[in-house]
mmCIF file of C-alpha atoms in Angstrom:
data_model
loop_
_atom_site.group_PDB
_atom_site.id
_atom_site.type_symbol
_atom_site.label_atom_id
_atom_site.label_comp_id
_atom_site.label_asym_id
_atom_site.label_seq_id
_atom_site.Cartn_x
_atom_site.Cartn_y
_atom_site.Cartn_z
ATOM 1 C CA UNK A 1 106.038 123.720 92.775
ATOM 2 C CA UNK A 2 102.830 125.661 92.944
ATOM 3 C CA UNK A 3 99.917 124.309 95.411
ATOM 4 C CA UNK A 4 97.564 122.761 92.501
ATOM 5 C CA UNK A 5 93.628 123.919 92.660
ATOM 6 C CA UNK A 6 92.255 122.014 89.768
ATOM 7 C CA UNK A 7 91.853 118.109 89.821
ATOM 8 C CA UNK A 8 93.765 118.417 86.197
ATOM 9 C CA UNK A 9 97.009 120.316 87.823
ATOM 10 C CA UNK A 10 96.604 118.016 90.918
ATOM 11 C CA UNK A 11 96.791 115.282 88.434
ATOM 12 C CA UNK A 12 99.620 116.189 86.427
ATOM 13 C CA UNK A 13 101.921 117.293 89.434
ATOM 14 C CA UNK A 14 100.934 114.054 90.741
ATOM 15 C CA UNK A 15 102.442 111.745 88.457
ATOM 16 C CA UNK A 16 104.664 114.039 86.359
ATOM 17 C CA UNK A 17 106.835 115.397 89.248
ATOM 18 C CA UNK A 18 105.916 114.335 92.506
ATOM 19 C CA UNK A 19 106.062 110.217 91.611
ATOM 20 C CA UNK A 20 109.183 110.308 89.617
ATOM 21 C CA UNK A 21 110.938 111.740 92.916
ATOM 22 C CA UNK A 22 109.051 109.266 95.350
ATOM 23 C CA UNK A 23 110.345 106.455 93.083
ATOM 24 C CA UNK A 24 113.800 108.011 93.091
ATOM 25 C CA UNK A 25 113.835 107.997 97.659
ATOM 26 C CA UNK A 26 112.034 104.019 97.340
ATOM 27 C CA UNK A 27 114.772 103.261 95.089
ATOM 28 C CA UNK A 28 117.061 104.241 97.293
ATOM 29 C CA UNK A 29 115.845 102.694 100.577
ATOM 30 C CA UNK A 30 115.173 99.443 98.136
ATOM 31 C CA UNK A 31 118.561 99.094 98.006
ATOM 32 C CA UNK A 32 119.527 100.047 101.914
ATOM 33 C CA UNK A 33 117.353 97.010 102.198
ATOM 34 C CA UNK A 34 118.273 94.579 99.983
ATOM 35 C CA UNK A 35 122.267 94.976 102.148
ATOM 36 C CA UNK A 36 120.151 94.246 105.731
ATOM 37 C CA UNK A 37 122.627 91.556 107.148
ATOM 38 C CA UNK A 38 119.777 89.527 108.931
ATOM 39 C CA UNK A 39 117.084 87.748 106.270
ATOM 40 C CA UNK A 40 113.905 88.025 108.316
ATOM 41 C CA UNK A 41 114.623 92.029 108.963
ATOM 42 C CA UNK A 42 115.101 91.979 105.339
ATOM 43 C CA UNK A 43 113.197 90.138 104.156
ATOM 44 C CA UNK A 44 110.209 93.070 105.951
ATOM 45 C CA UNK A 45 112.118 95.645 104.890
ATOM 46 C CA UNK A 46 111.995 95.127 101.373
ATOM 47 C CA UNK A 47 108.011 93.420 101.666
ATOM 48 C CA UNK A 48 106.960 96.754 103.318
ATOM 49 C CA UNK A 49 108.514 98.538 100.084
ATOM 50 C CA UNK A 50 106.962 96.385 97.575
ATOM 51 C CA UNK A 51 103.609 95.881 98.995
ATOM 52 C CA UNK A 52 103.304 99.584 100.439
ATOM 53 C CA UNK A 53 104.407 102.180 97.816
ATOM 54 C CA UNK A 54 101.257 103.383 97.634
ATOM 55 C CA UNK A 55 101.370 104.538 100.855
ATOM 56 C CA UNK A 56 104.298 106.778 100.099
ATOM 57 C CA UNK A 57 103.018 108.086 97.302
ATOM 58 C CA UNK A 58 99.786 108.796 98.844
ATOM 59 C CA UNK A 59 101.419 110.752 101.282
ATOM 60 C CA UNK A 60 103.923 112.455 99.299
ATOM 61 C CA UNK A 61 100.948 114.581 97.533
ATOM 62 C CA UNK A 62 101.384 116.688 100.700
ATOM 63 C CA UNK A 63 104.574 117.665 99.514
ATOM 64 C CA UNK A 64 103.480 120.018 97.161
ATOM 65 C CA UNK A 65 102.345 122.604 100.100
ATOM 66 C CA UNK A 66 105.860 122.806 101.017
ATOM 67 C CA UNK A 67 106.852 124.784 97.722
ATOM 68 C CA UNK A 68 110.328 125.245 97.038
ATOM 69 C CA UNK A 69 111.268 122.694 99.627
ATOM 70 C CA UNK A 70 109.221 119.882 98.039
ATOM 71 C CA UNK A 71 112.062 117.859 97.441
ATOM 72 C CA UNK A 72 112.901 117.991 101.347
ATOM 73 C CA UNK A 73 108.875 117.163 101.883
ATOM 74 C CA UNK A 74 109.468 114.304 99.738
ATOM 75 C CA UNK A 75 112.593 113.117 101.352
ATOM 76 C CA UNK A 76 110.486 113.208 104.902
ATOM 77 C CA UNK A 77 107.418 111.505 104.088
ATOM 78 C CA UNK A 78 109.024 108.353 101.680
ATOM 79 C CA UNK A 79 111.725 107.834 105.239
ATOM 80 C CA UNK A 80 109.097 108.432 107.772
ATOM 81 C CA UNK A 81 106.292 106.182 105.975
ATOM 82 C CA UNK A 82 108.661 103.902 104.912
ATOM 83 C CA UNK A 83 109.531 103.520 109.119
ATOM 84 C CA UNK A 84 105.852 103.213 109.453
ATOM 85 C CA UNK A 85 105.750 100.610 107.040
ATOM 86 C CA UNK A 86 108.401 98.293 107.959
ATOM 87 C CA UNK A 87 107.424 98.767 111.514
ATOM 88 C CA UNK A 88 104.029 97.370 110.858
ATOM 89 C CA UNK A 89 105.318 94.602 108.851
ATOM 90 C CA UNK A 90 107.767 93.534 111.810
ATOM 91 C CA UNK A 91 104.751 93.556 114.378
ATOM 92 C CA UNK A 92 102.090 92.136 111.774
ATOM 93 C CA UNK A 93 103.962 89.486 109.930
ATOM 94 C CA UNK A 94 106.777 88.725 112.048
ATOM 95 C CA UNK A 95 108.401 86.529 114.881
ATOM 96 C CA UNK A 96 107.643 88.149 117.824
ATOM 97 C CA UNK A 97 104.018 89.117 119.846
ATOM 98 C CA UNK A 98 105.341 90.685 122.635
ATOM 99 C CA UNK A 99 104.319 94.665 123.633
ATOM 100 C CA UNK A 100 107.590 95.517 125.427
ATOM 101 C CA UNK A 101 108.818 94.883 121.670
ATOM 102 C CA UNK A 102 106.280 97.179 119.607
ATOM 103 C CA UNK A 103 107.116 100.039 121.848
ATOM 104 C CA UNK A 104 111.060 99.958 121.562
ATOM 105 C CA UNK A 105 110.513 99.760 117.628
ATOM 106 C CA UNK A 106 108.011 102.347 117.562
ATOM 107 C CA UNK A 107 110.672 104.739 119.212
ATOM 108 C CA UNK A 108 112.120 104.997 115.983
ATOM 109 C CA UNK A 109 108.707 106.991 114.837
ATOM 110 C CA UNK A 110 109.223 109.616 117.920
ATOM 111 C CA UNK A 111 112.727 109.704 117.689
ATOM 112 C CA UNK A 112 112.344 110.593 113.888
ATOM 113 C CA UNK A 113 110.574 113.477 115.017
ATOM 114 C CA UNK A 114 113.187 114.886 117.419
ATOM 115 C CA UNK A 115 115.826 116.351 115.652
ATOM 116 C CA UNK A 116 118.971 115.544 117.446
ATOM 117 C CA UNK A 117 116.942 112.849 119.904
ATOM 118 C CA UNK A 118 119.872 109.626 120.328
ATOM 119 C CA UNK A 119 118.839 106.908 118.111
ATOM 120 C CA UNK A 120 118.555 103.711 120.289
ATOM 121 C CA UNK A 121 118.575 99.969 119.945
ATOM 122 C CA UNK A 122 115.092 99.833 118.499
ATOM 123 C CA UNK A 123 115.340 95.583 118.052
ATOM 124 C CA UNK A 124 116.215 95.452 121.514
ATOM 125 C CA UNK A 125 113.376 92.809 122.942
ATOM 126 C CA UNK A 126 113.445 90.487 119.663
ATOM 127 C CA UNK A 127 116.130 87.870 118.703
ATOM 128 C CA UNK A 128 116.828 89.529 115.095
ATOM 129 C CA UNK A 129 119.074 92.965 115.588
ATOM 130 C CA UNK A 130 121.494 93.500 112.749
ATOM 131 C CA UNK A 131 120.155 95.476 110.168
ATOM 132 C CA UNK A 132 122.912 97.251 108.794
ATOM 133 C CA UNK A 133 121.491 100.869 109.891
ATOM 134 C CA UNK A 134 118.697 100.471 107.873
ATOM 135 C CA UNK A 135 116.252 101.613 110.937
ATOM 136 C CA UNK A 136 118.746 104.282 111.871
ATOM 137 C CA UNK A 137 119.292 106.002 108.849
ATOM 138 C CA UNK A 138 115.524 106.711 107.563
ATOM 139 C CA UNK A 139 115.606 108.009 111.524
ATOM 140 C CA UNK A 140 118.412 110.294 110.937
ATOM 141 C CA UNK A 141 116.862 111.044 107.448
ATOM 142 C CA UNK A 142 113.707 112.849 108.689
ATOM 143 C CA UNK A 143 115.829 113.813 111.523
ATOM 144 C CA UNK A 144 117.714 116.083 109.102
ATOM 145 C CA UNK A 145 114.934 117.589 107.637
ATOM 146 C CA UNK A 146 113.016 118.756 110.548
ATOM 147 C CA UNK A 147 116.463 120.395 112.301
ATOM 148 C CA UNK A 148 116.487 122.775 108.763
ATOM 149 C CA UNK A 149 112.793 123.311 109.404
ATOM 150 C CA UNK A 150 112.949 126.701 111.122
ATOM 151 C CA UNK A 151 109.337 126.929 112.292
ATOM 152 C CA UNK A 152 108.954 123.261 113.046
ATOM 153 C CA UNK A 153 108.468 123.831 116.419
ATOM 154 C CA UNK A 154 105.519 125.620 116.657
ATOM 155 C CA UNK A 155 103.784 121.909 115.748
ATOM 156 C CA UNK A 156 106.294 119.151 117.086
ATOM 157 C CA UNK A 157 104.101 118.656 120.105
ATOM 158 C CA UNK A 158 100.990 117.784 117.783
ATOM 159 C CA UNK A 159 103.390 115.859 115.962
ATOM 160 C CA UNK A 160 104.175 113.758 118.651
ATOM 161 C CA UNK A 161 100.507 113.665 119.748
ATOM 162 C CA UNK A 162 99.489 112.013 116.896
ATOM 163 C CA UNK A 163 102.541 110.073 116.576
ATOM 164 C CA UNK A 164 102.451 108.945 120.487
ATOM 165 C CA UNK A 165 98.561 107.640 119.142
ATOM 166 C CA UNK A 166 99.810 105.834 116.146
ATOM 167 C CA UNK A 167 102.477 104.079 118.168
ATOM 168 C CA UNK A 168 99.577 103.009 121.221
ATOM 169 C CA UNK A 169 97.397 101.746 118.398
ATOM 170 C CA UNK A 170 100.203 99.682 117.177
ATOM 171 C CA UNK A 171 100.838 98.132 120.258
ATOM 172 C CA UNK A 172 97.636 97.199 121.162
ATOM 173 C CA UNK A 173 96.284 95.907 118.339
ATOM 174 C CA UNK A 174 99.455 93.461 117.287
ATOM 175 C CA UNK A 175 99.353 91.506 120.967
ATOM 176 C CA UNK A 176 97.737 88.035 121.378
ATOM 177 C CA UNK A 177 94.744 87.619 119.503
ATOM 178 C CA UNK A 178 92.574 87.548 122.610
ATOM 179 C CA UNK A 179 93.951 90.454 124.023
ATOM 180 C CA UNK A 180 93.451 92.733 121.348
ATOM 181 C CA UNK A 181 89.900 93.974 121.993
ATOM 182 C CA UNK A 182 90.380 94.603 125.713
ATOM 183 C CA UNK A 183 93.780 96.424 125.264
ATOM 184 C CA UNK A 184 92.265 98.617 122.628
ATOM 185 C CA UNK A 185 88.710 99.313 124.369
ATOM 186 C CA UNK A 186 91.002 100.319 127.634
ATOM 187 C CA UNK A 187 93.209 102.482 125.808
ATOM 188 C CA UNK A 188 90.209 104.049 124.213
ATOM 189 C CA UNK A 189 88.529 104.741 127.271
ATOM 190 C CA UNK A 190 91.244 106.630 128.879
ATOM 191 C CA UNK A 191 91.283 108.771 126.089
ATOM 192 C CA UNK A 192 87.797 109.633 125.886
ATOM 193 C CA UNK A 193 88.166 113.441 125.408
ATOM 194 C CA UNK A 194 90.383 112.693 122.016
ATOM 195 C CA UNK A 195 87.766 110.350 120.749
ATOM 196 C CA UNK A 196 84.954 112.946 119.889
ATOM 197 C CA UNK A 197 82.183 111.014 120.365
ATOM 198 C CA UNK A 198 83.419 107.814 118.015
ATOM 199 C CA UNK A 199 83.360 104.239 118.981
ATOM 200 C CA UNK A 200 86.425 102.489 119.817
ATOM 201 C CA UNK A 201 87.238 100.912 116.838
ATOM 202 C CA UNK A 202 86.514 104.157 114.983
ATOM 203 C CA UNK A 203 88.736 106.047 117.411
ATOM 204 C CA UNK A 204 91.521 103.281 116.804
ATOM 205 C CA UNK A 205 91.408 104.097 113.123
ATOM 206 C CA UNK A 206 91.750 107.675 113.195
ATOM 207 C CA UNK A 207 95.245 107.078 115.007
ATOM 208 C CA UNK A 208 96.297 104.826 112.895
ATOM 209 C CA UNK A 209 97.360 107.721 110.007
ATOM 210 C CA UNK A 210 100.474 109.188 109.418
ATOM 211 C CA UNK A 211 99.026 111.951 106.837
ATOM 212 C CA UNK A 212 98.242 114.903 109.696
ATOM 213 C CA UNK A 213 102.093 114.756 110.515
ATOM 214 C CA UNK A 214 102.656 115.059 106.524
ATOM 215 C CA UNK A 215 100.470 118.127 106.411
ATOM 216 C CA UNK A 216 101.924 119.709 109.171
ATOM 217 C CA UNK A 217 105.930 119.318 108.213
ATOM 218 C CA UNK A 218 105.200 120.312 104.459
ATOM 219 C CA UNK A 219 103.680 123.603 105.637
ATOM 220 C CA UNK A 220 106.807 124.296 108.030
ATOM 221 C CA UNK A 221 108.708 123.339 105.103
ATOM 222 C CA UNK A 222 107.164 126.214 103.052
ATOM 223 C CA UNK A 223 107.579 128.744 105.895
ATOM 224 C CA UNK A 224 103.750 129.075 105.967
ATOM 225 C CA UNK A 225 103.801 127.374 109.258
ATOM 226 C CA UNK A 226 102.445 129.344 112.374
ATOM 227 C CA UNK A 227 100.289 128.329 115.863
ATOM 228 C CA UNK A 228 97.177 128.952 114.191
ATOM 229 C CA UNK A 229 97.547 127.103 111.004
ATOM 230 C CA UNK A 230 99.236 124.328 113.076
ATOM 231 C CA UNK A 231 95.307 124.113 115.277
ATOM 232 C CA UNK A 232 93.598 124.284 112.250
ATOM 233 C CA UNK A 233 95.388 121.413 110.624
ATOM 234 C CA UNK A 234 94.400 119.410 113.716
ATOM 235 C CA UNK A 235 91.072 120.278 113.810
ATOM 236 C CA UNK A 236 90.611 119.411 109.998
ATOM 237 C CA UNK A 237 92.636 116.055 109.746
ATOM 238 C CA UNK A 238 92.072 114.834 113.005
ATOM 239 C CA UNK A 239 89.447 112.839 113.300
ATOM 240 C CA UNK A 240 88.069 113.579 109.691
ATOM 241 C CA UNK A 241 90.373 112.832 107.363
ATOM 242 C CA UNK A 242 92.743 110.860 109.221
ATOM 243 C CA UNK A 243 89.619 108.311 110.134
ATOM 244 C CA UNK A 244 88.550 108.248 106.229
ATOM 245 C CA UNK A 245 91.803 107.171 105.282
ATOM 246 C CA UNK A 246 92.643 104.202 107.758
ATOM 247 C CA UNK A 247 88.455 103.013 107.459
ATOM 248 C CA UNK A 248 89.067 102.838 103.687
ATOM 249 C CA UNK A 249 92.416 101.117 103.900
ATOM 250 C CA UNK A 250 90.908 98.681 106.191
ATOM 251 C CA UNK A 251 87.536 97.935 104.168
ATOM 252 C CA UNK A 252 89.735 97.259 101.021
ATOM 253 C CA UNK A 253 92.282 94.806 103.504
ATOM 254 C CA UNK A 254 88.991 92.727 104.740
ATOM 255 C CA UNK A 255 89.639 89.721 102.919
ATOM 256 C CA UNK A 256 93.854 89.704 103.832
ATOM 257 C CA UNK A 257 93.124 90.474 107.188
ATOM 258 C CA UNK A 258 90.901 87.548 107.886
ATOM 259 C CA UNK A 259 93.101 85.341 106.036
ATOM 260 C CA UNK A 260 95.777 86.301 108.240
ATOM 261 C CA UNK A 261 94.079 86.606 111.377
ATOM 262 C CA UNK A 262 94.587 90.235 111.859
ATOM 263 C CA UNK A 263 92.085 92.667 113.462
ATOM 264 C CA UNK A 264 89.941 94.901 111.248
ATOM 265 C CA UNK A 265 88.028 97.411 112.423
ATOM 266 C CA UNK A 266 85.561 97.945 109.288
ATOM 267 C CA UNK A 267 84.403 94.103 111.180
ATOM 268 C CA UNK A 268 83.015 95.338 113.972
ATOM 269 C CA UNK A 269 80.381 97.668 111.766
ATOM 270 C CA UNK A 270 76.800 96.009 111.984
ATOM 271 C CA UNK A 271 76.681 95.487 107.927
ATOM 272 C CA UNK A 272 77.809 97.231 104.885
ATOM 273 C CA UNK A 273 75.192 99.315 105.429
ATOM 274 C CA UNK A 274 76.492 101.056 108.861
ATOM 275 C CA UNK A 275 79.959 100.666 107.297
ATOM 276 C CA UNK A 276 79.266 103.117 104.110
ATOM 277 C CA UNK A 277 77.328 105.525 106.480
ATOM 278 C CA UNK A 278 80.016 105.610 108.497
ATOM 279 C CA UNK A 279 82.982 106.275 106.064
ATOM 280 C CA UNK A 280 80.317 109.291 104.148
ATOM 281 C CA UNK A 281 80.140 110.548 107.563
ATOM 282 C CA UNK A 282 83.899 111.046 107.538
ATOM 283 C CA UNK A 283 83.881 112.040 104.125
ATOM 284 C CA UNK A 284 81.300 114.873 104.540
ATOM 285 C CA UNK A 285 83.151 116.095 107.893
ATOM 286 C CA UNK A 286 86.354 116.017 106.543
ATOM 287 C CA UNK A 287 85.099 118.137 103.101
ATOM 288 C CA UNK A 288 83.544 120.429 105.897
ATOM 289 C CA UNK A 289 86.631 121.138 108.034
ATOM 290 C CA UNK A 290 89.457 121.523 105.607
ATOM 291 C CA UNK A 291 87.007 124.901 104.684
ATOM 292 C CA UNK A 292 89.186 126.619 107.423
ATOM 293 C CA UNK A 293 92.349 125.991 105.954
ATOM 294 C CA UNK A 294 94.802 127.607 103.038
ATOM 295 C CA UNK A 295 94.716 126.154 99.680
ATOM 296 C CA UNK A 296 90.999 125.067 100.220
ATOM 297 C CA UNK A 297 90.726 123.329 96.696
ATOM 298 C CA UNK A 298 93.886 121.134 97.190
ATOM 299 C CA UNK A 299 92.768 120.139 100.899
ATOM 300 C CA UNK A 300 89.431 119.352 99.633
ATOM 301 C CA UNK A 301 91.546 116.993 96.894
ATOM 302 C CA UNK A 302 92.307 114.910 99.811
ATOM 303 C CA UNK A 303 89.170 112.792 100.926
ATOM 304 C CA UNK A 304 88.121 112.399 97.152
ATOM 305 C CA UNK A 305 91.655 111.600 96.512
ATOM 306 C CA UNK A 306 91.380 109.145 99.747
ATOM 307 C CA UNK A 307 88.121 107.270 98.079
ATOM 308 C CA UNK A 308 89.557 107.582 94.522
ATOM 309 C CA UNK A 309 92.934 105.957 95.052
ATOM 310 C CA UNK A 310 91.710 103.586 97.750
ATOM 311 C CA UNK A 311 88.127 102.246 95.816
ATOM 312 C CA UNK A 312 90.804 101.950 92.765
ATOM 313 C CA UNK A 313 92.325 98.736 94.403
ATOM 314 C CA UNK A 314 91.704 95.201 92.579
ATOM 315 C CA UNK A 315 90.998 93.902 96.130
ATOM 316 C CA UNK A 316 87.537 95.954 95.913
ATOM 317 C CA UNK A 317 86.161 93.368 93.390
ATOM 318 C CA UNK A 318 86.309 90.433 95.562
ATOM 319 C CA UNK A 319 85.194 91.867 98.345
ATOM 320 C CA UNK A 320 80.932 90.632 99.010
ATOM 321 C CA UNK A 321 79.018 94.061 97.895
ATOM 322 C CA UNK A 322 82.162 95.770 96.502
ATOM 323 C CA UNK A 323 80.936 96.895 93.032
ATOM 324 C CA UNK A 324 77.803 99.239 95.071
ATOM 325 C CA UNK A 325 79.911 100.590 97.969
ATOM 326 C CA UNK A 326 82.395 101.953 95.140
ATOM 327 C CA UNK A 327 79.563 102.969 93.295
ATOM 328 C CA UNK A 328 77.913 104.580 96.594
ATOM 329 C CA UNK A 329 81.189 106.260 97.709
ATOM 330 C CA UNK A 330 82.384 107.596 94.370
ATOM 331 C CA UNK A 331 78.733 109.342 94.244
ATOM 332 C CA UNK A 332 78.952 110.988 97.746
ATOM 333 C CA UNK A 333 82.793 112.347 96.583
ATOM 334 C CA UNK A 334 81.121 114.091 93.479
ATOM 335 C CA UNK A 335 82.331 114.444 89.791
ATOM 336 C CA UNK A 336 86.024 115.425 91.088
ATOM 337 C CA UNK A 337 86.321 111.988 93.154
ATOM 338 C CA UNK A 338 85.447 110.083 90.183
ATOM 339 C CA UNK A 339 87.799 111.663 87.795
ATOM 340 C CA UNK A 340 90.446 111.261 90.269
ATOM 341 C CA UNK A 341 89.423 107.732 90.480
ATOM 342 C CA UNK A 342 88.856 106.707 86.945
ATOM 343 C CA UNK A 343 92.267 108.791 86.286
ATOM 344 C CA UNK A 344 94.044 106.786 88.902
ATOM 345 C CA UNK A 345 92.675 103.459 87.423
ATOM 346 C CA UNK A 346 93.901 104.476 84.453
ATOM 347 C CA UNK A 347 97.461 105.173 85.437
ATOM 348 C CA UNK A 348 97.523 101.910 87.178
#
């Protein structure tokens, strides 16, 4: 596959190639699922597929940087969001609130990005365990990918930075209700020089994205990789587009999230009004760093891609103001974000 520059290639690469071989690695893990011995393991395996496919389609656009070796791409980002995914259900929707617990699971991530790294007991502080190797397979999976990834290690250790973040955040913010806040503004304080100048709850978004480690293994996939590119792809997607992602999947979760009692992070924004500011401000940074990098129009695909697919969600019409941030945020992503969007809404 060629890297697409126009939003109609994007487009057509999008759903004519790339989903049809996402569908074919859910379908797959759907049915690793559906044989998990214990029923509350699968029953959050096969939730996190259902409710969350967006998310690996979403990421899997980055597998058209990896050229020839999309279909490996692919096969990484489906098993590694699909860990994410089930992770997050265990520690959102499931039986246990304990820390020690979060952080064995969330192995799995790291481990996934350690080719040859021992796969462990990841259940091993919660009462379910038996899984069939459900948890260790999708490990193994992008396991086996990065080993053939010849230049993968000129950006494991960014890979694991951002993972080692994604795995704090997940920690922290799935605890007791009343020690959410506290665990998060601690952790955010002793990383201070990562932040950039963001408030906690901003800086606790950014982490929470799995799309800078997509970018990063596709372009070691296409042998495109080197130290530079790898620094650049930090400096572009981390905090910009990593922070427009998780603030947009958050504003369009408000509603579920209160319901549930889970902690949002759009909340702690004064009003709409500071909330919309906020997200252009992450919109126009992000369309400003990706300048640096190769394939400039398909990088600057992403954060109008980000508002497009995200403001396309049903949930945006309940939500109080809805109709005018859309409106608002489609407008500050230009004509391309609102073909993108009005394409996606389409295809839905």
């Amino acid at each position: 596959m060629h890297v697409p520059n126009s939003a109609f290639g994007l487009l057509d690469n999008v759903f004519n190639k790339l989903f049809p071989l996402i569908d074919e690695e859910l379908d797959y893990w759907k049915k690793r699922a559906q044989a998990i011995p214990d029923e509350e393991l699968r029953k959050q395996a096969l939730a996190s597929i259902h409710s969350k496919t967006f998310h690996c389609q979403g990421g899997g656009v980055f597998a058209l940087l990896a050229g020839r070796h999309c279909k490996e791409a692919i096969r990484f980002i489906v098993a590694y969001q699909t860990i994410s995914d089930y992770l997050d259900n265990l520690c959102d929707r499931s039986t246990s609130l304990d820390p020690k617990d979060f952080r064995m699971l969330h192995e799995a991530m790291k481990d996934a990005l350690i080719p040859g790294a021992p796969v462990k007991n990841y259940y091993t502080y919660r009462e379910e365990q038996e899984d069939g190797g459900y948890l260790t397979e999708l490990v193994l999976t992008c396991q086996g990918v990065l080993d053939n990834a010849e230049a993968y290690g000129l950006c494991r250790d960014y890979c694991l930075m951002l993972e080692g973040l994604y795995a704090d955040l997940q920690v922290h913010k799935h605890v007791k209700m009343d020690e959410r806040v506290p665990r998060l503004v601690k952790w955010y304080l002793e990383n201070r020089e990562k932040a950039l100048g963001l408030s906690w709850y901003e800086f606790a978004a950014v982490s929470g994205s799995t799309i800078g480690i997509f970018c990063l293994v596709s372009y070691t996939l296409s042998g495109k990789l080197t130290k530079t590119l790898a620094e650049k792809i930090i400096y572009s997607y981390f905090p910009a587009v990593q922070g427009l992602h998780i603030l947009l999947d958050y504003y369009i979760d408000q509603e579920e999230d209160e319901k549930e009692g889970d902690l949002n992070f759009c909340s702690f924004y004064r009003d709409d009004v500071q909330l919309v500011e906020r997200i252009q401000y992450f919109l126009l940074m992000a369309e400003e760093r990706l300048q640096v990098l190769p394939d400039p129009e398909f990088h600057q695909f992403i954060p109008k891609g980000l508002v497009a697919l995200y403001l396309s969600d049903g949930k945006v019409k309940s939500l109080k103001n809805g109709s005018r941030v859309r409106r608002t945020l489609l407008k500050t992503s230009g004509i391309r974000g609102a073909f993108l969007h009005y394409n996606i809404r389409i295809y839905n």
